[in-house]
Every structure is written in structure tokens, then in C-alpha cells.
Short mmCIF file of C-alpha atoms in Angstrom, two decimals:
data_model
loop_
_atom_site.label_atom_id
_atom_site.label_comp_id
_atom_site.label_asym_id
_atom_site.label_seq_id
_atom_site.Cartn_x
_atom_site.Cartn_y
_atom_site.Cartn_z
CA UNK A 1 -48.10 44.66 36.11
CA UNK A 2 -51.20 43.12 37.70
CA UNK A 3 -51.44 42.92 41.47
CA UNK A 4 -49.57 39.89 42.86
CA UNK A 5 -51.92 38.06 45.11
CA UNK A 6 -51.21 36.48 48.50
CA UNK A 7 -51.67 33.04 47.04
CA UNK A 8 -49.10 33.73 44.34
CA UNK A 9 -46.58 34.94 46.94
CA UNK A 10 -47.23 31.77 49.06
CA UNK A 11 -46.52 29.62 46.01
CA UNK A 12 -43.37 31.52 45.16
CA UNK A 13 -42.27 31.18 48.74
CA UNK A 14 -42.54 27.48 48.66
CA UNK A 15 -40.57 27.37 45.42
CA UNK A 16 -37.82 29.62 46.73
CA UNK A 17 -37.47 27.36 49.72
CA UNK A 18 -36.43 24.57 47.47
CA UNK A 19 -33.57 26.49 45.81
CA UNK A 20 -30.83 25.16 48.11
CA UNK A 21 -31.52 21.54 47.07
CA UNK A 22 -31.72 22.13 43.28
CA UNK A 23 -28.97 20.63 41.12
CA UNK A 24 -27.15 22.48 38.33
CA UNK A 25 -28.00 20.07 35.46
CA UNK A 26 -31.24 18.97 33.96
CA UNK A 27 -31.82 15.22 33.94
CA UNK A 28 -34.76 12.75 33.76
CA UNK A 29 -35.09 11.27 37.20
CA UNK A 30 -33.64 7.75 37.28
CA UNK A 31 -33.70 5.42 40.27
CA UNK A 32 -32.06 1.99 40.33
CA UNK A 33 -33.23 0.97 43.80
CA UNK A 34 -29.85 1.27 45.49
CA UNK A 35 -30.59 4.22 47.74
CA UNK A 36 -32.90 3.68 50.66
CA UNK A 37 -34.74 6.89 49.74
CA UNK A 38 -34.49 9.58 47.11
CA UNK A 39 -36.55 12.67 46.52
CA UNK A 40 -36.78 14.57 43.21
CA UNK A 41 -38.95 17.40 41.90
CA UNK A 42 -39.74 20.09 39.38
CA UNK A 43 -41.38 23.40 40.22
CA UNK A 44 -42.33 26.57 38.34
CA UNK A 45 -44.49 29.46 39.33
CA UNK A 46 -44.80 33.14 38.42
CA UNK A 47 -47.01 36.15 37.87
CA UNK A 48 -47.51 38.49 34.96
CA UNK A 49 -49.61 40.96 33.08
CA UNK A 50 -50.63 41.27 29.40
CA UNK A 51 -51.08 44.94 28.51
CA UNK A 52 -52.56 45.80 31.89
CA UNK A 53 -54.85 42.72 32.20
CA UNK A 54 -54.19 39.18 33.49
CA UNK A 55 -51.36 37.24 31.91
CA UNK A 56 -52.17 35.28 28.77
CA UNK A 57 -50.14 32.98 26.56
CA UNK A 58 -49.78 32.70 22.79
CA UNK A 59 -50.27 29.46 20.87
CA UNK A 60 -51.10 29.15 17.20
CA UNK A 61 -54.39 27.14 16.51
CA UNK A 62 -53.34 23.78 15.00
CA UNK A 63 -49.81 23.87 16.46
CA UNK A 64 -49.10 21.21 19.08
CA UNK A 65 -46.83 23.32 21.19
CA UNK A 66 -45.71 26.92 21.94
CA UNK A 67 -42.37 28.35 22.81
CA UNK A 68 -42.52 28.58 26.57
CA UNK A 69 -40.10 31.24 27.83
CA UNK A 70 -42.31 34.07 29.17
CA UNK A 71 -45.22 32.23 27.76
CA UNK A 72 -46.48 29.80 30.47
CA UNK A 73 -49.80 30.53 32.12
CA UNK A 74 -49.75 28.05 34.98
CA UNK A 75 -48.13 26.94 38.16
CA UNK A 76 -46.82 23.36 37.97
CA UNK A 77 -44.83 20.96 40.16
CA UNK A 78 -43.89 17.30 40.23
CA UNK A 79 -42.73 15.71 43.53
CA UNK A 80 -41.23 12.27 43.25
CA UNK A 81 -40.35 9.84 46.08
CA UNK A 82 -38.23 6.73 45.45
CA UNK A 83 -38.06 4.00 48.15
CA UNK A 84 -35.97 0.88 48.42
CA UNK A 85 -38.21 -1.99 49.60
CA UNK A 86 -36.14 -5.20 49.56
CA UNK A 87 -32.91 -6.86 48.59
CA UNK A 88 -33.00 -10.55 47.67
CA UNK A 89 -30.26 -13.15 48.28
CA UNK A 90 -29.04 -12.89 44.69
CA UNK A 91 -28.66 -9.07 44.93
CA UNK A 92 -31.88 -8.27 43.03
CA UNK A 93 -33.69 -5.26 44.45
CA UNK A 94 -37.33 -4.34 44.74
CA UNK A 95 -38.22 -0.61 44.92
CA UNK A 96 -41.15 1.71 44.37
CA UNK A 97 -41.61 5.10 42.78
CA UNK A 98 -44.45 7.55 43.31
CA UNK A 99 -44.93 11.00 41.85
CA UNK A 100 -47.54 13.65 42.56
CA UNK A 101 -48.20 16.47 40.08
CA UNK A 102 -49.95 19.73 40.91
CA UNK A 103 -51.19 22.04 38.16
CA UNK A 104 -53.01 25.35 38.50
CA UNK A 105 -53.79 28.07 35.94
CA UNK A 106 -52.39 31.51 36.64
CA UNK A 107 -54.85 34.21 37.75
CA UNK A 108 -56.62 31.69 39.94
CA UNK A 109 -56.03 30.80 43.60
CA UNK A 110 -53.76 27.64 43.87
CA UNK A 111 -56.43 25.21 44.87
CA UNK A 112 -55.27 22.68 42.29
CA UNK A 113 -58.88 21.62 41.63
CA UNK A 114 -61.03 21.56 38.51
CA UNK A 115 -61.87 23.43 36.44
CA UNK A 116 -58.60 25.55 36.77
CA UNK A 117 -56.28 22.92 38.09
CA UNK A 118 -55.67 19.30 39.13
CA UNK A 119 -53.77 16.96 41.39
CA UNK A 120 -52.68 13.71 39.76
CA UNK A 121 -50.47 10.66 40.37
CA UNK A 122 -48.68 10.39 36.96
CA UNK A 123 -46.21 7.82 38.27
CA UNK A 124 -46.76 5.00 40.79
CA UNK A 125 -44.94 1.77 39.99
CA UNK A 126 -42.85 -1.06 41.41
CA UNK A 127 -39.63 -2.28 39.73
CA UNK A 128 -37.03 -5.03 39.99
CA UNK A 129 -33.44 -3.93 39.34
CA UNK A 130 -29.89 -5.39 39.66
CA UNK A 131 -31.26 -8.59 38.17
CA UNK A 132 -28.37 -11.12 37.92
CA UNK A 133 -27.14 -11.55 34.41
CA UNK A 134 -29.41 -8.83 32.96
CA UNK A 135 -26.82 -6.13 32.67
CA UNK A 136 -28.75 -3.19 34.07
CA UNK A 137 -32.19 -4.16 32.81
CA UNK A 138 -35.31 -3.69 34.90
CA UNK A 139 -38.87 -5.10 35.18
CA UNK A 140 -41.59 -2.73 36.21
CA UNK A 141 -45.35 -2.57 36.62
CA UNK A 142 -47.68 0.43 37.28
CA UNK A 143 -48.15 3.90 36.01
CA UNK A 144 -44.87 5.26 34.62
CA UNK A 145 -43.11 7.98 32.60
CA UNK A 146 -41.59 5.66 30.04
CA UNK A 147 -38.68 6.47 27.66
CA UNK A 148 -39.89 10.07 27.10
CA UNK A 149 -38.29 12.35 24.58
CA UNK A 150 -38.99 16.11 24.49
CA UNK A 151 -37.72 19.48 23.30
CA UNK A 152 -37.28 21.64 26.38
CA UNK A 153 -37.85 25.18 24.87
CA UNK A 154 -41.35 24.33 23.70
CA UNK A 155 -42.15 21.48 26.14
CA UNK A 156 -42.93 19.25 23.24
CA UNK A 157 -42.93 15.55 24.17
CA UNK A 158 -42.71 14.14 20.67
CA UNK A 159 -42.28 10.55 21.91
CA UNK A 160 -43.74 9.68 25.30
CA UNK A 161 -45.08 6.10 25.34
CA UNK A 162 -46.01 6.39 29.00
CA UNK A 163 -49.08 5.22 30.93
CA UNK A 164 -50.51 2.33 32.95
CA UNK A 165 -48.88 -1.04 32.18
CA UNK A 166 -45.95 -3.33 32.68
CA UNK A 167 -42.72 -4.05 30.90
CA UNK A 168 -39.10 -5.14 30.77
CA UNK A 169 -36.59 -2.40 29.83
CA UNK A 170 -32.98 -2.30 28.43
CA UNK A 171 -32.24 -6.04 28.14
CA UNK A 172 -28.78 -6.48 26.64
CA UNK A 173 -28.62 -8.63 23.50
CA UNK A 174 -24.92 -8.08 22.85
CA UNK A 175 -22.74 -5.52 20.88
CA UNK A 176 -24.16 -2.70 23.03
CA UNK A 177 -27.75 -3.37 21.77
CA UNK A 178 -30.65 -3.26 24.19
CA UNK A 179 -34.29 -4.13 23.69
CA UNK A 180 -37.38 -3.18 25.70
CA UNK A 181 -41.01 -4.22 25.59
CA UNK A 182 -44.00 -2.62 27.38
CA UNK A 183 -47.78 -3.29 27.41
CA UNK A 184 -49.96 -0.33 28.18
CA UNK A 185 -53.74 -0.10 28.67
CA UNK A 186 -54.23 3.61 29.48
CA UNK A 187 -52.23 6.70 28.57
CA UNK A 188 -53.77 9.13 31.02
CA UNK A 189 -56.96 10.87 32.12
CA UNK A 190 -57.63 12.26 28.67
CA UNK A 191 -57.97 8.77 27.03
CA UNK A 192 -61.72 8.08 26.65
CA UNK A 193 -61.38 4.31 26.25
CA UNK A 194 -58.90 1.65 27.09
CA UNK A 195 -56.87 -0.15 24.37
CA UNK A 196 -53.85 -2.44 24.49
CA UNK A 197 -50.75 -0.65 23.22
CA UNK A 198 -47.55 -2.69 22.64
CA UNK A 199 -44.29 -0.74 22.63
CA UNK A 200 -41.09 -2.37 21.22
CA UNK A 201 -37.74 -0.51 21.41
CA UNK A 202 -34.28 -1.24 20.09
CA UNK A 203 -31.49 1.05 21.33
CA UNK A 204 -27.69 1.26 21.24
CA UNK A 205 -27.04 1.05 17.50
CA UNK A 206 -23.63 2.83 17.15
CA UNK A 207 -23.58 4.75 13.91
CA UNK A 208 -20.41 6.80 14.45
CA UNK A 209 -18.32 8.03 17.40
CA UNK A 210 -20.80 9.59 19.82
CA UNK A 211 -23.76 8.69 17.58
CA UNK A 212 -26.54 6.27 18.68
CA UNK A 213 -29.64 5.21 16.75
CA UNK A 214 -32.85 4.08 18.41
CA UNK A 215 -36.11 2.57 17.01
CA UNK A 216 -39.47 2.55 18.77
CA UNK A 217 -42.38 0.56 17.32
CA UNK A 218 -45.87 1.00 18.75
CA UNK A 219 -48.86 -1.20 17.92
CA UNK A 220 -52.40 -0.35 19.23
CA UNK A 221 -55.00 -3.10 19.22
CA UNK A 222 -58.64 -2.44 18.28
CA UNK A 223 -60.52 -1.37 21.39
CA UNK A 224 -63.94 -2.67 22.58
CA UNK A 225 -65.86 0.41 21.40
CA UNK A 226 -67.86 1.08 18.22
CA UNK A 227 -65.84 2.01 15.09
CA UNK A 228 -62.49 1.20 16.71
CA UNK A 229 -59.47 0.35 14.59
CA UNK A 230 -55.95 -1.00 14.90
CA UNK A 231 -53.03 1.39 14.57
CA UNK A 232 -49.24 1.63 14.62
CA UNK A 233 -46.33 4.10 14.68
CA UNK A 234 -42.59 3.97 14.16
CA UNK A 235 -39.93 6.45 15.53
CA UNK A 236 -36.31 6.41 14.42
CA UNK A 237 -34.09 8.74 16.43
CA UNK A 238 -30.42 9.62 16.16
CA UNK A 239 -28.66 11.19 19.02
CA UNK A 240 -25.19 12.72 18.57
CA UNK A 241 -23.32 13.65 21.72
CA UNK A 242 -20.35 16.04 22.24
CA UNK A 243 -21.42 18.67 19.74
CA UNK A 244 -20.31 22.08 20.93
CA UNK A 245 -20.60 20.79 24.48
CA UNK A 246 -24.15 19.56 23.98
CA UNK A 247 -25.99 17.05 21.85
CA UNK A 248 -28.12 16.88 18.72
CA UNK A 249 -31.27 14.77 18.26
CA UNK A 250 -32.88 14.06 14.84
CA UNK A 251 -36.10 11.99 14.63
CA UNK A 252 -38.51 10.84 11.93
CA UNK A 253 -41.84 9.49 13.00
CA UNK A 254 -44.78 8.02 11.10
CA UNK A 255 -48.15 6.77 12.42
CA UNK A 256 -51.35 5.32 11.05
CA UNK A 257 -54.87 5.23 12.58
CA UNK A 258 -54.71 5.31 16.43
CA UNK A 259 -50.93 5.30 15.95
CA UNK A 260 -50.96 8.91 14.97
CA UNK A 261 -50.30 9.60 18.67
CA UNK A 262 -46.70 8.62 17.70
CA UNK A 263 -45.98 6.60 20.88
CA UNK A 264 -49.13 7.48 22.75
CA UNK A 265 -52.59 6.22 21.79
CA UNK A 266 -54.32 8.34 19.21
CA UNK A 267 -57.99 8.56 18.23
CA UNK A 268 -59.22 4.95 18.47
CA UNK A 269 -61.92 5.61 15.87
CA UNK A 270 -59.36 6.68 13.19
CA UNK A 271 -58.71 4.23 10.38
CA UNK A 272 -55.70 3.66 8.22
CA UNK A 273 -56.57 6.71 6.03
CA UNK A 274 -55.52 8.92 8.96
CA UNK A 275 -51.80 9.35 8.93
CA UNK A 276 -49.12 11.47 10.57
CA UNK A 277 -45.55 12.20 9.39
CA UNK A 278 -43.16 14.17 11.60
CA UNK A 279 -39.54 15.30 11.13
CA UNK A 280 -37.80 16.77 14.07
CA UNK A 281 -34.45 18.41 14.93
CA UNK A 282 -33.35 19.44 18.39
CA UNK A 283 -29.89 20.76 19.28
CA UNK A 284 -28.62 22.08 22.63
CA UNK A 285 -25.18 23.53 23.04
CA UNK A 286 -22.78 24.91 25.61
CA UNK A 287 -20.15 26.34 23.30
CA UNK A 288 -18.35 28.19 26.15
CA UNK A 289 -18.98 28.32 29.83
CA UNK A 290 -20.93 31.54 29.22
CA UNK A 291 -22.83 30.73 26.02
CA UNK A 292 -25.38 27.93 25.69
CA UNK A 293 -28.82 27.40 24.24
CA UNK A 294 -31.24 25.16 22.39
CA UNK A 295 -32.67 25.08 18.90
CA UNK A 296 -35.79 23.31 17.61
CA UNK A 297 -37.19 22.60 14.20
CA UNK A 298 -40.38 20.56 13.44
CA UNK A 299 -42.28 19.63 10.36
CA UNK A 300 -45.53 17.66 10.73
CA UNK A 301 -48.01 16.53 7.99
CA UNK A 302 -51.38 15.21 8.97
CA UNK A 303 -53.81 13.53 6.64
CA UNK A 304 -57.40 12.39 7.29
CA UNK A 305 -60.15 11.08 4.97
CA UNK A 306 -61.51 14.57 4.51
CA UNK A 307 -58.54 17.01 4.78
CA UNK A 308 -54.84 17.54 5.56
CA UNK A 309 -52.67 20.00 7.49
CA UNK A 310 -49.02 21.04 7.65
CA UNK A 311 -47.31 22.37 10.80
CA UNK A 312 -43.93 23.98 10.69
CA UNK A 313 -42.15 25.28 13.77
CA UNK A 314 -38.73 26.81 14.35
CA UNK A 315 -37.40 28.30 17.59
CA UNK A 316 -34.13 29.11 19.39
CA UNK A 317 -33.23 30.02 22.96
CA UNK A 318 -29.67 31.47 23.28
CA UNK A 319 -28.40 32.06 26.87
CA UNK A 320 -25.39 34.18 27.78
CA UNK A 321 -24.06 34.31 31.32
CA UNK A 322 -22.40 37.57 32.41
CA UNK A 323 -21.50 36.00 35.78
CA UNK A 324 -22.19 32.99 37.96
CA UNK A 325 -25.48 34.58 39.05
CA UNK A 326 -26.74 36.67 36.05
CA UNK A 327 -27.79 35.51 32.61
CA UNK A 328 -29.51 37.15 29.66
CA UNK A 329 -32.04 34.65 28.18
CA UNK A 330 -33.82 35.30 24.93
CA UNK A 331 -36.11 33.19 22.82
CA UNK A 332 -37.58 33.57 19.32
CA UNK A 333 -40.25 31.19 18.02
CA UNK A 334 -42.19 30.87 14.75
CA UNK A 335 -45.15 28.54 14.03
CA UNK A 336 -46.90 28.11 10.72
CA UNK A 337 -50.03 25.97 10.11
CA UNK A 338 -51.50 25.34 6.67
CA UNK A 339 -54.80 23.52 6.60
CA UNK A 340 -56.10 22.18 3.31
CA UNK A 341 -58.55 24.60 1.76
CA UNK A 342 -57.91 27.38 4.28
CA UNK A 343 -55.49 30.29 4.64
CA UNK A 344 -52.10 29.83 6.29
CA UNK A 345 -51.87 30.82 9.94
CA UNK A 346 -48.65 32.20 11.46
CA UNK A 347 -47.51 33.26 14.93
CA UNK A 348 -44.20 34.83 15.84
CA UNK A 349 -43.15 35.20 19.47
CA UNK A 350 -40.09 36.90 21.06
CA UNK A 351 -39.03 37.02 24.70
CA UNK A 352 -36.19 38.68 26.53
CA UNK A 353 -35.51 37.69 30.17
CA UNK A 354 -32.82 39.02 32.47
CA UNK A 355 -32.27 36.06 34.77
CA UNK A 356 -30.89 35.38 38.22
CA UNK A 357 -29.25 31.94 38.62
CA UNK A 358 -26.84 29.86 40.64
CA UNK A 359 -24.67 28.66 37.74
CA UNK A 360 -23.81 29.71 34.12
CA UNK A 361 -24.95 26.78 32.00
CA UNK A 362 -28.06 26.53 29.88
CA UNK A 363 -29.37 23.65 31.92
CA UNK A 364 -28.59 25.08 35.39
CA UNK A 365 -31.50 25.62 37.71
CA UNK A 366 -33.00 27.39 39.67
CA UNK A 367 -33.58 30.51 37.50
CA UNK A 368 -35.58 33.58 38.45
CA UNK A 369 -36.62 35.26 35.21
CA UNK A 370 -37.93 38.79 34.67
CA UNK A 371 -39.40 38.63 31.16
CA UNK A 372 -41.00 40.63 28.44
CA UNK A 373 -42.73 38.79 25.63
CA UNK A 374 -44.00 40.13 22.27
CA UNK A 375 -46.25 38.21 19.88
CA UNK A 376 -47.57 38.88 16.40
CA UNK A 377 -50.08 36.74 14.45
CA UNK A 378 -51.82 37.05 11.10
CA UNK A 379 -55.54 37.43 10.20
CA UNK A 380 -55.97 33.69 9.44
CA UNK A 381 -54.68 32.86 12.94
CA UNK A 382 -57.10 35.39 14.44
CA UNK A 383 -60.01 33.89 12.58
CA UNK A 384 -59.16 30.35 13.61
CA UNK A 385 -58.64 31.12 17.28
CA UNK A 386 -61.26 30.02 19.74
CA UNK A 387 -63.54 32.58 21.44
CA UNK A 388 -61.73 34.49 24.19
CA UNK A 389 -58.37 33.12 23.07
CA UNK A 390 -55.72 35.87 23.17
CA UNK A 391 -55.33 35.56 19.34
CA UNK A 392 -59.12 36.00 18.70
CA UNK A 393 -61.11 39.22 18.22
CA UNK A 394 -62.92 38.39 21.50
CA UNK A 395 -59.62 38.02 23.45
CA UNK A 396 -57.83 40.55 25.59
CA UNK A 397 -56.23 42.30 22.52
CA UNK A 398 -59.47 42.65 20.55
CA UNK A 399 -58.97 43.27 16.85
CA UNK A 400 -55.23 43.87 17.28
CA UNK A 401 -52.89 41.19 16.00
CA UNK A 402 -50.07 41.89 18.38
CA UNK A 403 -49.73 41.39 22.13
CA UNK A 404 -47.21 41.76 24.89
CA UNK A 405 -46.67 40.37 28.35
CA UNK A 406 -44.39 41.24 31.30
CA UNK A 407 -43.79 39.10 34.35
CA UNK A 408 -41.55 37.08 36.59
CA UNK A 409 -41.15 33.32 36.83
CA UNK A 410 -39.15 30.92 38.95
CA UNK A 411 -38.21 27.47 37.58
CA UNK A 412 -36.18 24.80 39.41
CA UNK A 413 -35.63 21.09 39.46
CA UNK A 414 -33.57 18.80 41.71
#
């Protein structure tokens, strides 16, 4: 394994110091303004080596995600502070939420500065909650993580209509149904131009015991830049709870033009001939107190005026706890990308990770993982990889189409 630097040890020490406050279940942070102050966070850091050199990670060209166990080449943290600001005479509350994120690539000192890192403020907003007669709805304005949906094992946020804007969320309209509306102008630092994006959501449609259907319609207005176009997207998602101690999510998504971001703002110069269809399945289970895991399956078809592409992905992360403090975590992932008029690319990745933990469940954190990762890719993937990418002939593995990594990683949230 490569030499572990002083900076890496300092980062790991900071993370280990947070273990005592970490909870044993994963949850999106939610704050209703009742507590005077709340503090939440997420942290991960590690060190590794790929066949004697610096740690690298494996992602197939054209795939939007990678299976992350033993395959993350960064240090990352989110630190969120929630503050109660005022209570009005009718019981309505005003509160504020602020979150700082710190990102740094592995094999670089943790300065969190460009070009190998950054410090951002991904959330900074005010909200009104406990509004009389609104049955738990809230009004908010600012920069926010809004109604995000992801698959944990590949960190794939397939629906994340977040950004800078304002909205009203979860207004009850009877029979358990709730509606939300948000107006956004900017998704994030990677958006080259501003555009108005309207997000409409209908949630709470009871389909069967434990089953809920949700719809999300996004409309992007034409921006004030040359060759800009309108766009839209629609997501329908069914969530089934209490399945083997976990839940199952199925989603179908379709977008046109700038709506191909499927909740986020896509390329504003794309017209209606650019389309994206995505089918998605995510299932996490806790069949016994010792055996849990998550499964993911994705199909995506992209069409542009000149070409098309299919992306298929399947992965599973089973976790078996031998005791309250020791787990064996494994993960297998397969990605396949087929561009029109070009050979099919494939990547298979497998990781095994003996893990120290504070609880047995799949979602319990913190976890300290000692991992070994093996990856194999085909010649088409090698040819499509960017220069110096681990999959390319100019990468760390040269002309070989296999690679391996060993390392250690700490992940926690609270």
C-alpha cells in the first residue's frame, strides 16, 4: 500500500473524532424549526493503493455512475447547521439551514482548493414551518437540497431537483395527497447559464398497503442565450415499504431538450430531438438482524439528432454482520454502454471489505472498511477512456484490461 501521508492521518483523525455522535440509521436530514439548534453531517476519508501506485477508481466511459464500495477517490464531508430564528404568535416558526461541503481528491493534500478540491455552500435557505392549517407544509427560499432521490451503492442521484430558488412544499389537498411547487434559477456551479425551472410534485397516492406513488413534472424555460430551447421531464416513482425489512423503489423517467437532466437543468441548447428515457429499480433489505444489503438496476436510452446510446447497470451490495462490531461487506457491479455505430463497452467491478462497525444493520454508520477491489473492462472501454484514465492504455495499468486496489475507508453520518 502507498505511504499514508500526515495530511491523510489528520483527516482520518477528524473523522474518527465524530464517531461517538453518529447515528445508526441513514436518513436525509430534516429540520422543522422546532429545535433551537441542530447539527448534522456526513464524512468519508481513506487511503489506498492500486497495484503499487496511487489509488485510482473505475468508471465506464458513458456511464453516469460507478459502484462506490472500495471505489471512491476522494475525501468528502457535509456539515449542516440548523437554527431556530423566531416563533410567531400563531405558532408559525422561522428557521435557517446552512451546509458547507468540503471535497478533496485522494493523493493530494487536503487543501480543498481547485484544481483538486473545493469548498461550497450547497445549502443556505430560510423556511417557514408549523404554518396554521397547512398540515406540515413549509415555505422556503434560498439554495436547497430539494426532494432528492438516490441509489446509495452507486451514489446515483437520479432525481435531484435542487438549486437556488423558492417554493412551497407538501401542501395537503386531502385524502393523503400533497402537492409541491418550486421555482429554480440555478442548479449549481456547473450550470453555464441561468434558466427558470419550474418543479411540480404530487405525492401520497396510495396504490396498495405500504405502496405510495409520486409524480414530479419539471419544465425549463428558454434561457437568454443563443440557441436556447424549452424542455421538460416527468418522473413517476413507486415506493413499497416493509419488504424484507427494507423498501423497494421503482421509477420511470422521460425528458426532452434541457429536460434530459431529469429534474435538474440539462443542456439549454438541446432541442426536442434530444431525449432521455430511464427505468430504475432500487431495493434495500434487512432480512434478518445480521443480513442486509441493497440492489440496483438501471436502463437508460439517450437520443440526439446525430446518435444514440444505451446504458445498462446492475449492482448489489450484500452485508453480513458476524457481531455487533464486525461485518463482511461485498459489492459486485456491472456497467454496459452501447453507443450507436460503436462497439459495446463493459466494466465489471468486485469489492470485498471486512468492516468494523457500531451496529449490525446495512444502514448503520460509522464503518471502517478494509477493502480489496478488482475490475475488468473490455477493449472498447479501453479505447473510449480519456487519456490517463485508469481504463486507458495511458493509465496506471497500461495495456492491461484488469486492475486492483487495496485500501481503508471510514464513512459516517449523524
